[in-house]
Amino acid sequence: QVQLAESGGGLVQFGGSLRLSCAASGFTLDGYDNGWFRQAPGKEREGVACISGSDGSTYYADSAKGRFTISRDEANNKVYLQMNGLKPEDTAVYYCATGGSPDSSCTRGEYDYWGQGTQVTVSS
């Protein structure tokens, strides 16, 4: 069965960096769109970054552009989110998602498989 396991969340100060990892089992990430989403308390889950399953092209939410980078390691069947210049507004539970049809939009409804989430908290 398909499982996604996120790791790398934690508490960081304003301007700090964090690298989130998502390990997939029972599913090959390559060939499908992969993404990172986040949900702050009382808010809707929103797409932060997605990567194409066809050519590796990426999409970033306006709030993430220039600070976050999504990447995929096909050999190890993992997807990463490098987050730099973190702000308090980035505080949320971050979810790894996959199974999106190739080149779909970076929205929650397009993804079939989800991890359990990892908490990211930015102080100040």
Short mmCIF file of C-alpha atoms in Angstrom, two decimals, residues 1-123:
data_model
loop_
_atom_site.label_atom_id
_atom_site.label_comp_id
_atom_site.label_asym_id
_atom_site.label_seq_id
_atom_site.Cartn_x
_atom_site.Cartn_y
_atom_site.Cartn_z
CA GLN A 1 0.00 0.00 0.00
CA VAL A 2 1.03 3.59 -0.60
CA GLN A 3 2.63 5.44 2.28
CA LEU A 4 4.24 8.86 2.51
CA ALA A 5 6.34 9.79 5.52
CA GLU A 6 7.37 13.40 6.15
CA SER A 7 10.24 14.46 8.35
CA GLY A 8 12.34 17.53 9.05
CA GLY A 9 9.85 19.85 10.68
CA GLY A 10 10.61 21.75 13.85
CA LEU A 11 10.93 25.11 15.56
CA VAL A 12 13.11 27.75 13.92
CA GLN A 13 13.71 31.47 14.32
CA PHE A 14 12.75 34.14 11.84
CA GLY A 15 15.06 33.91 8.83
CA GLY A 16 16.06 30.34 9.54
CA SER A 17 16.09 27.36 7.21
CA LEU A 18 14.53 23.94 7.24
CA ARG A 19 14.59 20.98 4.88
CA LEU A 20 11.54 18.75 4.74
CA SER A 21 11.79 15.23 3.39
CA CYS A 22 9.11 12.89 2.12
CA ALA A 23 9.85 9.19 1.70
CA ALA A 24 7.47 7.17 -0.42
CA SER A 25 6.81 3.45 -0.25
CA GLY A 26 4.52 1.33 -2.37
CA PHE A 27 4.51 4.02 -5.01
CA THR A 28 6.97 5.47 -7.47
CA LEU A 29 7.05 9.26 -7.32
CA ASP A 30 8.44 9.61 -10.79
CA GLY A 31 5.70 9.83 -13.39
CA TYR A 32 3.25 11.71 -11.18
CA ASP A 33 3.06 15.24 -9.92
CA ASN A 34 4.34 15.66 -6.36
CA GLY A 35 3.69 18.53 -4.02
CA TRP A 36 4.01 20.17 -0.65
CA PHE A 37 0.98 21.71 0.98
CA ARG A 38 0.50 23.46 4.28
CA GLN A 39 -2.35 24.16 6.65
CA ALA A 40 -2.26 26.79 9.36
CA PRO A 41 -4.69 26.66 12.30
CA GLY A 42 -8.19 27.56 11.16
CA LYS A 43 -7.11 27.89 7.54
CA GLU A 44 -7.59 25.92 4.36
CA ARG A 45 -4.86 23.61 3.14
CA GLU A 46 -2.95 25.36 0.39
CA GLY A 47 -0.40 24.36 -2.20
CA VAL A 48 3.10 25.64 -1.52
CA ALA A 49 5.15 23.95 -4.21
CA CYS A 50 4.59 21.25 -6.82
CA ILE A 51 6.84 19.45 -9.25
CA SER A 52 5.83 17.96 -12.57
CA GLY A 53 5.89 14.22 -13.09
CA SER A 54 6.76 14.63 -16.73
CA ASP A 55 9.65 17.07 -16.96
CA GLY A 56 10.38 18.18 -13.39
CA SER A 57 9.16 21.71 -13.89
CA THR A 58 8.05 23.44 -10.71
CA TYR A 59 5.33 25.69 -9.41
CA TYR A 60 5.46 27.87 -6.32
CA ALA A 61 2.86 29.83 -4.48
CA ASP A 62 3.56 33.55 -4.48
CA SER A 63 4.37 33.39 -0.79
CA ALA A 64 7.06 30.77 -1.43
CA LYS A 65 8.76 32.12 -4.53
CA GLY A 66 12.41 32.92 -4.01
CA ARG A 67 12.53 31.20 -0.62
CA PHE A 68 11.41 27.58 -1.11
CA THR A 69 12.69 24.92 -3.48
CA ILE A 70 11.01 21.61 -4.25
CA SER A 71 13.07 18.75 -5.63
CA ARG A 72 12.75 15.04 -6.29
CA ASP A 73 15.33 12.30 -5.82
CA GLU A 74 14.10 9.56 -8.10
CA ALA A 75 16.82 7.08 -7.13
CA ASN A 76 15.71 7.18 -3.49
CA ASN A 77 12.03 7.80 -4.19
CA LYS A 78 11.95 10.99 -2.13
CA VAL A 79 10.75 14.54 -2.54
CA TYR A 80 12.16 17.50 -0.62
CA LEU A 81 11.21 21.02 0.28
CA GLN A 82 14.09 23.33 1.13
CA MET A 83 12.80 26.36 3.01
CA ASN A 84 14.97 29.42 3.51
CA GLY A 85 14.25 32.82 4.98
CA LEU A 86 11.40 31.46 7.07
CA LYS A 87 8.79 33.84 8.42
CA PRO A 88 6.17 33.48 11.17
CA GLU A 89 3.55 33.37 8.41
CA ASP A 90 5.07 30.05 7.30
CA THR A 91 3.99 28.38 10.54
CA ALA A 92 1.77 25.44 9.61
CA VAL A 93 1.57 21.70 9.28
CA TYR A 94 3.27 20.74 6.03
CA TYR A 95 2.03 17.79 4.01
CA CYS A 96 3.66 15.80 1.27
CA ALA A 97 1.33 14.76 -1.54
CA THR A 98 1.65 12.69 -4.67
CA GLY A 99 -0.39 10.84 -7.24
CA GLY A 100 -1.36 13.95 -9.12
CA SER A 101 -2.01 13.49 -12.79
CA PRO A 102 0.89 14.85 -14.82
CA ASP A 103 0.92 18.63 -15.04
CA SER A 104 -2.18 19.09 -12.96
CA SER A 105 -2.71 22.25 -10.95
CA CYS A 106 -1.04 22.58 -7.54
CA THR A 107 -4.28 22.26 -5.63
CA ARG A 108 -5.43 19.84 -2.96
CA GLY A 109 -8.15 18.20 -5.01
CA GLU A 110 -5.71 17.01 -7.66
CA TYR A 111 -3.71 14.72 -5.34
CA ASP A 112 -4.55 11.18 -4.28
CA TYR A 113 -1.99 10.31 -1.61
CA TRP A 114 -0.99 12.27 1.47
CA GLY A 115 1.45 12.05 4.33
CA GLN A 116 0.49 12.68 7.94
CA GLY A 117 2.15 16.07 8.07
CA THR A 118 5.07 17.63 9.92
CA GLN A 119 4.84 20.75 12.06
CA VAL A 120 6.85 23.83 11.15
CA THR A 121 6.88 26.68 13.64
CA VAL A 122 8.70 29.95 13.03
CA SER A 123 9.22 32.22 16.02
#
